[in-house]
């Protein structure tokens, strides 16, 4: 056999491939760092001994060309928490490094809040930032004298941030996740919007109030944990027992201790309530899909759908209502979702469907299922409401808050003289706050920043 001679190839010319991966943001143009530093130094010269306190950091944030409520993160990242002030030299050294290594707002914000050596944010990282918002935002001024409320409000906002931003469910928010979200835009709006309740996606006090009151009704022993029986009472036993079991199985919750004891925390309840009242957001679809996917194979089989529908049929029988046979119900749901593959429904299928709320309610929420059966036109309206101004969650929270305020007003009419001294907005918030302090003994307990419960999440482990 004659061996073929290897042909010698001509030397290849090296190619210069431009950089295409920018984890800390893409450097768009050359920033004049010296000009920025000069502006910061000029601002510091206005302070005694060129030292800035937390109260002064608003001016420094503007000199850094950052939104006002970055002032807390800027102060803490420069070491201000240890001494109560930041010197001009220490701050300039810190900010120069940020400008040299971080090229967009997401990278800068993560750098300011993260622990040294990390490149992501965990829940505890947001606590000092949010405490500063509570202390200094005019829309939360009525909370200044009620520190008992601070930790619960902060916990709620943190859960809402992770619910919306942390699309990987990892418990770690990366620069990329922050870029893809609207969180930093909402932080910037804190400066422009005096009414915190207008910022409905993360910071609304009214939304916090609704969530906590719902939790308080279920938490009969007030240990800030609820068990299966407590959660089953939500909305007059609307959620099926089989779904309650799935929630407590760990499919959508974290914290081994709580699961071992058969309980979920207030933080878990925030995720549950938002998912329950708005079943059309990406996170809520993933939430309920995880619960319904019994074998974790990434698809809902006909067996899994029948498993949840059986209990719905039993409930309807008990109410003397003849249930739709499973085969007919299945045909309706398949027509609704239009899955790509016959015999199974995937997460992608549900995210493409405009009526996931109808799908999920059919299998585990008897009250909403019956409401829709009686009002078929609402289903059509839901399907057409892609560009609706308010989300299902925002509608629910607004309605519930009005009910809670009306209940409080009816029970507290004797205090008209005191209320007349307040403007309408302050009156509403202060009276609700006062009612809570008097009627709900939990808020009489001391609560400090260090006690904020973010559930002791185990960040080393993703969901299975």
Short mmCIF file of C-alpha atoms in Angstrom, two decimals:
data_model
loop_
_atom_site.label_atom_id
_atom_site.label_comp_id
_atom_site.label_asym_id
_atom_site.label_seq_id
_atom_site.Cartn_x
_atom_site.Cartn_y
_atom_site.Cartn_z
CA UNK A 1 0.00 0.00 0.00
CA UNK A 2 1.47 3.28 -1.05
CA UNK A 3 1.18 5.92 1.67
CA UNK A 4 0.09 9.33 0.59
CA UNK A 5 2.53 12.08 1.33
CA UNK A 6 1.23 14.70 3.70
CA UNK A 7 0.89 18.02 2.03
CA UNK A 8 2.49 20.85 3.88
CA UNK A 9 0.00 23.64 4.42
CA UNK A 10 1.06 27.25 4.04
CA UNK A 11 1.39 29.10 7.34
CA UNK A 12 -1.95 30.55 8.36
CA UNK A 13 -2.27 34.22 9.04
CA UNK A 14 -3.47 35.01 12.54
CA UNK A 15 -6.85 36.67 12.69
CA UNK A 16 -7.71 39.41 15.10
CA UNK A 17 -11.15 38.49 16.47
CA UNK A 18 -12.76 41.41 18.29
CA UNK A 19 -13.90 40.90 21.87
CA UNK A 20 -17.53 39.86 22.01
CA UNK A 21 -18.09 38.87 25.67
CA UNK A 22 -18.58 41.72 28.14
CA UNK A 23 -19.77 40.36 31.53
CA UNK A 24 -19.30 43.81 33.09
CA UNK A 25 -20.95 45.71 30.28
CA UNK A 26 -19.74 46.76 26.86
CA UNK A 27 -17.37 49.75 26.90
CA UNK A 28 -19.26 52.07 24.55
CA UNK A 29 -17.01 55.09 24.62
CA UNK A 30 -14.04 56.40 26.52
CA UNK A 31 -15.29 57.88 29.79
CA UNK A 32 -13.36 60.87 31.06
CA UNK A 33 -12.71 59.42 34.50
CA UNK A 34 -10.63 62.38 35.65
CA UNK A 35 -13.50 64.78 34.89
CA UNK A 36 -15.93 62.64 36.92
CA UNK A 37 -13.46 62.42 39.81
CA UNK A 38 -12.95 66.20 39.75
CA UNK A 39 -16.71 66.69 40.01
CA UNK A 40 -16.86 64.29 42.98
CA UNK A 41 -13.94 66.04 44.74
CA UNK A 42 -15.68 69.39 44.27
CA UNK A 43 -18.83 67.95 45.90
CA UNK A 44 -16.83 66.57 48.85
CA UNK A 45 -15.18 69.97 49.37
CA UNK A 46 -18.58 71.29 50.46
CA UNK A 47 -18.66 68.91 53.45
CA UNK A 48 -16.81 69.42 56.75
CA UNK A 49 -13.31 67.85 56.58
CA UNK A 50 -14.27 66.58 53.11
CA UNK A 51 -16.21 63.73 54.74
CA UNK A 52 -19.67 62.67 53.61
CA UNK A 53 -22.29 61.11 55.88
CA UNK A 54 -25.14 58.97 54.58
CA UNK A 55 -27.33 62.10 54.52
CA UNK A 56 -24.77 63.79 52.25
CA UNK A 57 -24.52 60.90 49.82
CA UNK A 58 -27.42 62.07 47.68
CA UNK A 59 -25.24 64.92 46.35
CA UNK A 60 -22.34 62.52 45.85
CA UNK A 61 -24.58 60.09 43.92
CA UNK A 62 -25.58 62.88 41.55
CA UNK A 63 -21.92 63.86 41.11
CA UNK A 64 -21.27 60.22 40.15
CA UNK A 65 -24.10 60.53 37.61
CA UNK A 66 -26.05 57.84 39.44
CA UNK A 67 -29.73 57.77 40.47
CA UNK A 68 -30.37 59.30 43.90
CA UNK A 69 -31.16 56.04 45.70
CA UNK A 70 -27.78 54.57 44.81
CA UNK A 71 -26.57 56.72 47.71
CA UNK A 72 -26.83 53.90 50.24
CA UNK A 73 -24.88 51.35 48.17
CA UNK A 74 -22.24 53.99 47.35
CA UNK A 75 -21.86 54.84 51.04
CA UNK A 76 -21.61 51.23 52.23
CA UNK A 77 -19.28 50.10 49.42
CA UNK A 78 -16.85 52.87 50.40
CA UNK A 79 -16.83 51.61 54.00
CA UNK A 80 -19.09 54.27 55.48
CA UNK A 81 -20.98 51.81 57.67
CA UNK A 82 -17.92 51.25 59.89
CA UNK A 83 -17.14 54.90 60.66
CA UNK A 84 -20.37 56.73 59.89
CA UNK A 85 -18.76 58.78 57.14
CA UNK A 86 -16.73 58.43 53.93
CA UNK A 87 -13.58 60.44 53.23
CA UNK A 88 -13.00 61.92 49.81
CA UNK A 89 -9.84 59.85 49.23
CA UNK A 90 -11.48 56.54 50.10
CA UNK A 91 -14.54 57.26 47.99
CA UNK A 92 -12.54 58.43 44.96
CA UNK A 93 -10.36 55.30 45.10
CA UNK A 94 -13.49 53.10 45.23
CA UNK A 95 -15.38 54.88 42.45
CA UNK A 96 -12.31 55.09 40.17
CA UNK A 97 -12.01 51.31 40.37
CA UNK A 98 -15.72 50.92 39.56
CA UNK A 99 -15.44 53.18 36.50
CA UNK A 100 -12.38 51.30 35.28
CA UNK A 101 -13.95 47.83 35.59
CA UNK A 102 -17.73 48.26 35.24
CA UNK A 103 -19.16 49.70 32.03
CA UNK A 104 -22.92 49.78 32.56
CA UNK A 105 -25.38 50.39 35.39
CA UNK A 106 -26.06 46.69 36.04
CA UNK A 107 -22.37 45.90 36.55
CA UNK A 108 -21.90 48.97 38.77
CA UNK A 109 -24.94 48.17 40.92
CA UNK A 110 -23.89 44.54 41.42
CA UNK A 111 -20.35 45.67 42.32
CA UNK A 112 -21.68 48.13 44.92
CA UNK A 113 -23.95 45.59 46.65
CA UNK A 114 -22.12 42.26 46.30
CA UNK A 115 -19.89 40.57 48.84
CA UNK A 116 -16.15 40.66 48.03
CA UNK A 117 -15.17 37.85 45.68
CA UNK A 118 -18.70 37.35 44.31
CA UNK A 119 -20.08 38.35 40.92
CA UNK A 120 -23.76 38.06 41.87
CA UNK A 121 -26.23 39.32 44.48
CA UNK A 122 -27.93 37.22 47.16
CA UNK A 123 -30.94 38.29 49.17
CA UNK A 124 -29.01 39.69 52.15
CA UNK A 125 -27.09 42.04 49.84
CA UNK A 126 -30.25 44.12 49.27
CA UNK A 127 -31.00 44.77 52.96
CA UNK A 128 -28.84 47.92 53.55
CA UNK A 129 -30.00 49.42 50.24
CA UNK A 130 -33.68 48.88 51.07
CA UNK A 131 -33.26 50.06 54.67
CA UNK A 132 -31.96 53.36 53.28
CA UNK A 133 -35.01 53.58 50.97
CA UNK A 134 -37.30 53.02 53.98
CA UNK A 135 -35.44 55.65 56.01
CA UNK A 136 -35.32 58.37 53.38
CA UNK A 137 -38.07 58.02 50.75
CA UNK A 138 -40.82 60.62 51.29
CA UNK A 139 -43.50 58.07 50.38
CA UNK A 140 -42.47 55.97 53.39
CA UNK A 141 -42.01 58.82 55.88
CA UNK A 142 -45.02 57.58 57.88
CA UNK A 143 -42.94 54.47 58.69
CA UNK A 144 -40.11 56.42 60.34
CA UNK A 145 -41.45 55.97 63.85
CA UNK A 146 -42.60 52.39 63.26
CA UNK A 147 -39.43 50.35 62.91
CA UNK A 148 -41.54 47.25 63.62
CA UNK A 149 -42.73 47.44 60.02
CA UNK A 150 -39.33 47.83 58.39
CA UNK A 151 -38.12 44.24 58.36
CA UNK A 152 -41.37 42.82 56.94
CA UNK A 153 -41.53 45.47 54.23
CA UNK A 154 -37.88 44.83 53.31
CA UNK A 155 -38.42 41.06 53.22
CA UNK A 156 -41.42 41.53 50.92
CA UNK A 157 -39.55 43.79 48.50
CA UNK A 158 -36.58 41.39 48.39
CA UNK A 159 -38.87 38.49 47.51
CA UNK A 160 -40.54 40.55 44.79
CA UNK A 161 -37.12 41.47 43.35
CA UNK A 162 -36.03 37.83 43.18
CA UNK A 163 -39.46 36.74 41.93
CA UNK A 164 -39.18 39.04 38.91
CA UNK A 165 -35.43 39.37 38.29
CA UNK A 166 -33.93 35.99 39.23
CA UNK A 167 -35.19 34.11 36.19
CA UNK A 168 -32.79 31.22 36.82
CA UNK A 169 -34.37 30.46 40.24
CA UNK A 170 -30.81 30.10 41.55
CA UNK A 171 -31.07 32.54 44.46
CA UNK A 172 -28.27 34.56 42.83
CA UNK A 173 -28.96 37.62 40.68
CA UNK A 174 -26.29 38.10 38.01
CA UNK A 175 -25.41 41.22 36.01
CA UNK A 176 -27.08 39.69 32.99
CA UNK A 177 -30.36 39.04 34.84
CA UNK A 178 -30.30 42.59 36.18
CA UNK A 179 -29.76 43.96 32.65
CA UNK A 180 -32.72 42.04 31.28
CA UNK A 181 -35.05 43.24 34.06
CA UNK A 182 -36.60 46.65 34.73
CA UNK A 183 -35.40 46.79 38.34
CA UNK A 184 -32.80 49.54 37.91
CA UNK A 185 -35.34 51.65 36.02
CA UNK A 186 -37.63 51.30 39.04
CA UNK A 187 -34.80 52.30 41.39
CA UNK A 188 -34.31 55.44 39.26
CA UNK A 189 -38.07 56.15 39.48
CA UNK A 190 -37.84 56.23 43.30
CA UNK A 191 -36.31 59.67 42.89
CA UNK A 192 -39.05 61.00 40.63
CA UNK A 193 -42.12 59.39 42.25
CA UNK A 194 -43.05 60.70 45.69
CA UNK A 195 -45.90 58.18 46.04
CA UNK A 196 -44.22 54.83 46.65
CA UNK A 197 -47.47 53.04 45.84
CA UNK A 198 -47.18 54.06 42.19
CA UNK A 199 -44.14 51.76 41.90
CA UNK A 200 -46.24 48.63 41.85
CA UNK A 201 -43.66 46.14 40.59
CA UNK A 202 -41.38 46.12 43.64
CA UNK A 203 -41.71 48.92 46.18
CA UNK A 204 -45.44 49.52 46.77
CA UNK A 205 -46.28 49.70 50.47
CA UNK A 206 -49.93 48.94 49.71
CA UNK A 207 -48.93 45.68 48.04
CA UNK A 208 -46.80 44.74 51.04
CA UNK A 209 -49.73 45.53 53.32
CA UNK A 210 -52.08 43.25 51.36
CA UNK A 211 -49.59 40.38 51.30
CA UNK A 212 -48.83 40.61 55.00
CA UNK A 213 -52.48 40.86 56.06
CA UNK A 214 -53.29 37.76 54.01
CA UNK A 215 -50.41 35.93 55.68
CA UNK A 216 -51.44 37.12 59.14
CA UNK A 217 -54.94 35.69 58.69
CA UNK A 218 -53.46 32.26 58.02
CA UNK A 219 -50.64 32.35 60.59
CA UNK A 220 -52.81 31.65 63.62
CA UNK A 221 -49.95 31.08 66.08
CA UNK A 222 -48.00 34.07 64.66
CA UNK A 223 -44.64 32.32 64.47
CA UNK A 224 -44.18 33.60 60.90
CA UNK A 225 -44.53 30.07 59.50
CA UNK A 226 -47.64 28.37 58.16
CA UNK A 227 -48.35 24.68 57.69
CA UNK A 228 -50.54 22.77 55.23
CA UNK A 229 -53.75 23.34 57.19
CA UNK A 230 -53.07 27.07 57.42
CA UNK A 231 -52.43 27.45 53.69
CA UNK A 232 -55.46 25.30 52.83
CA UNK A 233 -57.67 27.97 54.45
CA UNK A 234 -56.53 30.57 51.92
CA UNK A 235 -59.44 32.08 50.01
CA UNK A 236 -61.94 29.80 51.75
CA UNK A 237 -60.26 26.49 50.79
CA UNK A 238 -60.12 27.36 47.09
CA UNK A 239 -56.77 25.61 46.44
CA UNK A 240 -56.92 21.82 46.17
CA UNK A 241 -55.25 19.67 48.82
CA UNK A 242 -53.14 17.93 46.19
CA UNK A 243 -51.72 21.26 45.08
CA UNK A 244 -51.10 22.28 48.70
CA UNK A 245 -49.10 19.07 49.13
CA UNK A 246 -47.02 19.90 46.07
CA UNK A 247 -46.22 23.40 47.38
CA UNK A 248 -44.96 21.88 50.62
CA UNK A 249 -42.98 19.19 48.79
CA UNK A 250 -40.14 21.62 48.04
CA UNK A 251 -40.94 21.95 44.35
CA UNK A 252 -41.09 25.74 44.64
CA UNK A 253 -39.70 26.51 48.10
CA UNK A 254 -36.28 26.64 49.72
CA UNK A 255 -35.02 25.99 53.22
CA UNK A 256 -34.61 22.42 54.41
CA UNK A 257 -35.53 23.16 58.01
CA UNK A 258 -38.94 24.57 57.10
CA UNK A 259 -39.64 21.66 54.75
CA UNK A 260 -38.59 19.17 57.41
CA UNK A 261 -41.03 20.76 59.85
CA UNK A 262 -43.76 20.82 57.21
CA UNK A 263 -43.97 24.61 57.12
CA UNK A 264 -43.30 27.48 54.75
CA UNK A 265 -42.15 30.96 55.70
CA UNK A 266 -43.55 34.41 55.02
CA UNK A 267 -41.00 34.80 52.20
CA UNK A 268 -42.37 31.65 50.52
CA UNK A 269 -45.90 32.97 50.96
CA UNK A 270 -45.03 36.12 48.98
CA UNK A 271 -44.18 33.90 46.00
CA UNK A 272 -47.32 31.83 46.51
CA UNK A 273 -49.77 34.75 46.70
CA UNK A 274 -48.38 36.63 43.69
CA UNK A 275 -48.35 33.41 41.66
CA UNK A 276 -51.87 32.54 42.77
CA UNK A 277 -53.34 35.92 41.84
CA UNK A 278 -51.51 36.39 38.53
CA UNK A 279 -50.98 33.13 36.65
CA UNK A 280 -49.80 34.73 33.42
CA UNK A 281 -46.32 35.99 34.30
CA UNK A 282 -43.24 33.88 33.40
CA UNK A 283 -42.40 33.19 37.05
CA UNK A 284 -45.95 32.20 38.02
CA UNK A 285 -46.21 29.86 35.01
CA UNK A 286 -42.94 28.23 36.07
CA UNK A 287 -44.17 28.11 39.69
CA UNK A 288 -47.35 26.17 38.92
CA UNK A 289 -45.70 24.07 36.22
CA UNK A 290 -43.13 22.85 38.77
CA UNK A 291 -45.99 21.95 41.11
CA UNK A 292 -47.97 20.04 38.49
CA UNK A 293 -44.96 18.22 37.02
CA UNK A 294 -45.07 15.37 39.53
CA UNK A 295 -42.24 13.29 38.04
CA UNK A 296 -40.07 16.28 37.10
CA UNK A 297 -39.66 15.20 33.47
CA UNK A 298 -40.31 18.68 32.08
CA UNK A 299 -43.78 17.88 30.68
CA UNK A 300 -47.31 17.54 32.02
CA UNK A 301 -48.67 14.14 31.06
CA UNK A 302 -52.34 13.23 30.84
CA UNK A 303 -51.91 11.23 34.05
CA UNK A 304 -50.68 14.33 35.92
CA UNK A 305 -53.57 16.42 34.64
CA UNK A 306 -56.07 13.74 35.68
CA UNK A 307 -54.44 13.48 39.11
CA UNK A 308 -55.23 17.13 39.87
CA UNK A 309 -58.60 17.13 38.12
CA UNK A 310 -59.90 14.21 40.21
CA UNK A 311 -59.99 16.37 43.34
CA UNK A 312 -61.74 19.15 41.46
CA UNK A 313 -64.46 16.65 40.48
CA UNK A 314 -64.84 15.55 44.10
CA UNK A 315 -65.25 19.17 45.21
CA UNK A 316 -67.86 19.81 42.54
CA UNK A 317 -69.76 16.66 43.55
CA UNK A 318 -69.80 17.87 47.16
CA UNK A 319 -71.28 21.14 45.94
CA UNK A 320 -73.99 19.24 44.01
CA UNK A 321 -72.50 20.41 40.68
CA UNK A 322 -72.03 17.86 37.95
CA UNK A 323 -68.39 17.99 36.84
CA UNK A 324 -67.29 17.86 33.23
CA UNK A 325 -65.87 14.39 32.43
CA UNK A 326 -62.07 14.41 32.32
CA UNK A 327 -61.99 13.49 28.62
CA UNK A 328 -64.09 16.54 27.73
CA UNK A 329 -62.09 18.78 30.05
CA UNK A 330 -58.87 17.48 28.47
CA UNK A 331 -60.12 18.32 24.98
CA UNK A 332 -60.91 21.86 26.10
CA UNK A 333 -57.49 22.33 27.70
CA UNK A 334 -55.61 20.92 24.70
CA UNK A 335 -57.54 23.30 22.44
CA UNK A 336 -56.65 26.12 24.81
CA UNK A 337 -52.91 25.38 25.05
CA UNK A 338 -52.31 23.82 21.60
CA UNK A 339 -49.22 21.79 22.65
CA UNK A 340 -46.52 21.14 20.07
CA UNK A 341 -46.30 17.42 20.89
CA UNK A 342 -49.30 15.18 21.27
CA UNK A 343 -49.96 13.76 24.72
CA UNK A 344 -47.91 16.21 26.78
CA UNK A 345 -47.82 19.89 27.67
CA UNK A 346 -44.44 21.57 28.11
CA UNK A 347 -43.44 24.77 29.87
CA UNK A 348 -42.84 26.34 26.46
CA UNK A 349 -46.40 25.46 25.42
CA UNK A 350 -47.83 27.21 28.47
CA UNK A 351 -45.69 30.31 27.99
CA UNK A 352 -47.04 30.60 24.45
CA UNK A 353 -50.63 30.33 25.71
CA UNK A 354 -52.46 33.58 26.51
CA UNK A 355 -54.89 31.94 28.96
CA UNK A 356 -52.63 30.06 31.37
CA UNK A 357 -54.73 31.37 34.26
CA UNK A 358 -57.74 29.44 32.88
CA UNK A 359 -55.63 26.31 32.44
CA UNK A 360 -54.19 26.31 35.98
CA UNK A 361 -57.44 27.30 37.72
CA UNK A 362 -59.19 24.38 36.03
CA UNK A 363 -56.91 21.92 37.78
CA UNK A 364 -56.50 23.30 41.30
CA UNK A 365 -58.56 26.43 42.10
CA UNK A 366 -62.26 25.59 42.40
CA UNK A 367 -63.46 29.14 43.15
CA UNK A 368 -61.83 30.75 40.12
CA UNK A 369 -62.79 27.79 37.95
CA UNK A 370 -66.48 28.24 38.84
CA UNK A 371 -66.27 32.00 38.38
CA UNK A 372 -65.03 31.53 34.84
CA UNK A 373 -67.57 28.83 34.06
CA UNK A 374 -70.32 31.28 35.03
CA UNK A 375 -68.77 34.17 33.09
CA UNK A 376 -67.48 32.83 29.80
CA UNK A 377 -67.07 36.36 28.43
CA UNK A 378 -64.35 37.05 31.00
CA UNK A 379 -62.24 34.33 29.38
CA UNK A 380 -62.55 36.04 26.00
CA UNK A 381 -61.67 39.40 27.53
CA UNK A 382 -58.62 37.87 29.23
CA UNK A 383 -57.43 36.47 25.94
CA UNK A 384 -57.69 39.85 24.25
CA UNK A 385 -56.07 41.72 27.11
CA UNK A 386 -52.45 41.36 26.12
CA UNK A 387 -51.86 45.09 26.33
CA UNK A 388 -53.85 45.55 29.52
CA UNK A 389 -52.74 48.48 31.64
CA UNK A 390 -52.94 46.66 34.97
CA UNK A 391 -51.74 43.11 35.62
CA UNK A 392 -53.99 40.61 37.39
CA UNK A 393 -51.84 41.04 40.51
CA UNK A 394 -52.16 44.83 40.48
CA UNK A 395 -55.94 44.61 40.13
CA UNK A 396 -56.14 42.13 43.02
CA UNK A 397 -53.85 44.16 45.30
CA UNK A 398 -55.76 47.40 44.65
CA UNK A 399 -59.13 45.78 45.39
CA UNK A 400 -57.89 44.04 48.55
CA UNK A 401 -56.23 47.18 49.86
CA UNK A 402 -59.46 49.14 49.47
CA UNK A 403 -61.29 46.44 51.43
CA UNK A 404 -58.70 46.50 54.23
CA UNK A 405 -58.79 50.29 54.49
CA UNK A 406 -62.60 50.27 54.57
CA UNK A 407 -62.58 47.69 57.37
CA UNK A 408 -60.08 49.77 59.32
CA UNK A 409 -62.05 52.98 58.82
CA UNK A 410 -65.25 51.36 60.03
CA UNK A 411 -63.56 50.16 63.23
CA UNK A 412 -61.78 53.43 63.97
CA UNK A 413 -64.32 56.21 63.47
CA UNK A 414 -63.79 57.60 66.95
CA UNK A 415 -60.46 59.13 65.99
CA UNK A 416 -61.81 61.85 63.65
CA UNK A 417 -60.17 64.73 65.52
CA UNK A 418 -56.66 63.33 65.12
CA UNK A 419 -57.25 62.32 61.51
CA UNK A 420 -58.32 65.81 60.46
CA UNK A 421 -54.78 67.08 61.05
CA UNK A 422 -53.37 64.84 58.33
CA UNK A 423 -53.63 65.24 54.59
CA UNK A 424 -55.70 62.49 52.87
CA UNK A 425 -52.74 60.37 51.82
CA UNK A 426 -50.98 60.57 55.19
CA UNK A 427 -54.27 60.01 56.97
CA UNK A 428 -54.97 56.81 55.08
CA UNK A 429 -51.49 55.36 55.62
CA UNK A 430 -51.14 56.51 59.22
CA UNK A 431 -54.54 55.21 60.22
CA UNK A 432 -53.90 51.85 58.58
CA UNK A 433 -50.53 51.69 60.31
CA UNK A 434 -52.08 52.62 63.65
CA UNK A 435 -54.79 50.00 63.23
CA UNK A 436 -52.19 47.34 62.51
CA UNK A 437 -50.11 48.32 65.54
CA UNK A 438 -53.14 48.07 67.80
CA UNK A 439 -54.90 45.05 66.36
CA UNK A 440 -51.97 42.83 65.36
CA UNK A 441 -49.75 41.97 68.34
CA UNK A 442 -46.91 40.81 66.07
CA UNK A 443 -45.95 44.41 65.38
CA UNK A 444 -45.37 45.07 69.07
CA UNK A 445 -42.35 42.78 69.00
CA UNK A 446 -38.96 44.49 68.60
CA UNK A 447 -37.52 44.12 65.14
CA UNK A 448 -34.09 45.27 63.94
CA UNK A 449 -32.26 45.25 60.65
CA UNK A 450 -30.17 42.27 61.70
CA UNK A 451 -33.35 40.31 62.31
CA UNK A 452 -34.65 40.58 58.74
CA UNK A 453 -35.64 37.07 57.74
CA UNK A 454 -34.67 36.17 54.23
CA UNK A 455 -35.26 32.52 54.86
CA UNK A 456 -31.67 31.30 55.27
CA UNK A 457 -31.64 30.22 51.65
CA UNK A 458 -29.05 27.66 50.66
CA UNK A 459 -27.48 29.36 47.67
CA UNK A 460 -25.17 26.48 46.78
CA UNK A 461 -27.97 24.33 45.56
CA UNK A 462 -30.36 24.92 42.68
CA UNK A 463 -33.84 23.51 42.53
CA UNK A 464 -33.92 19.93 41.53
#
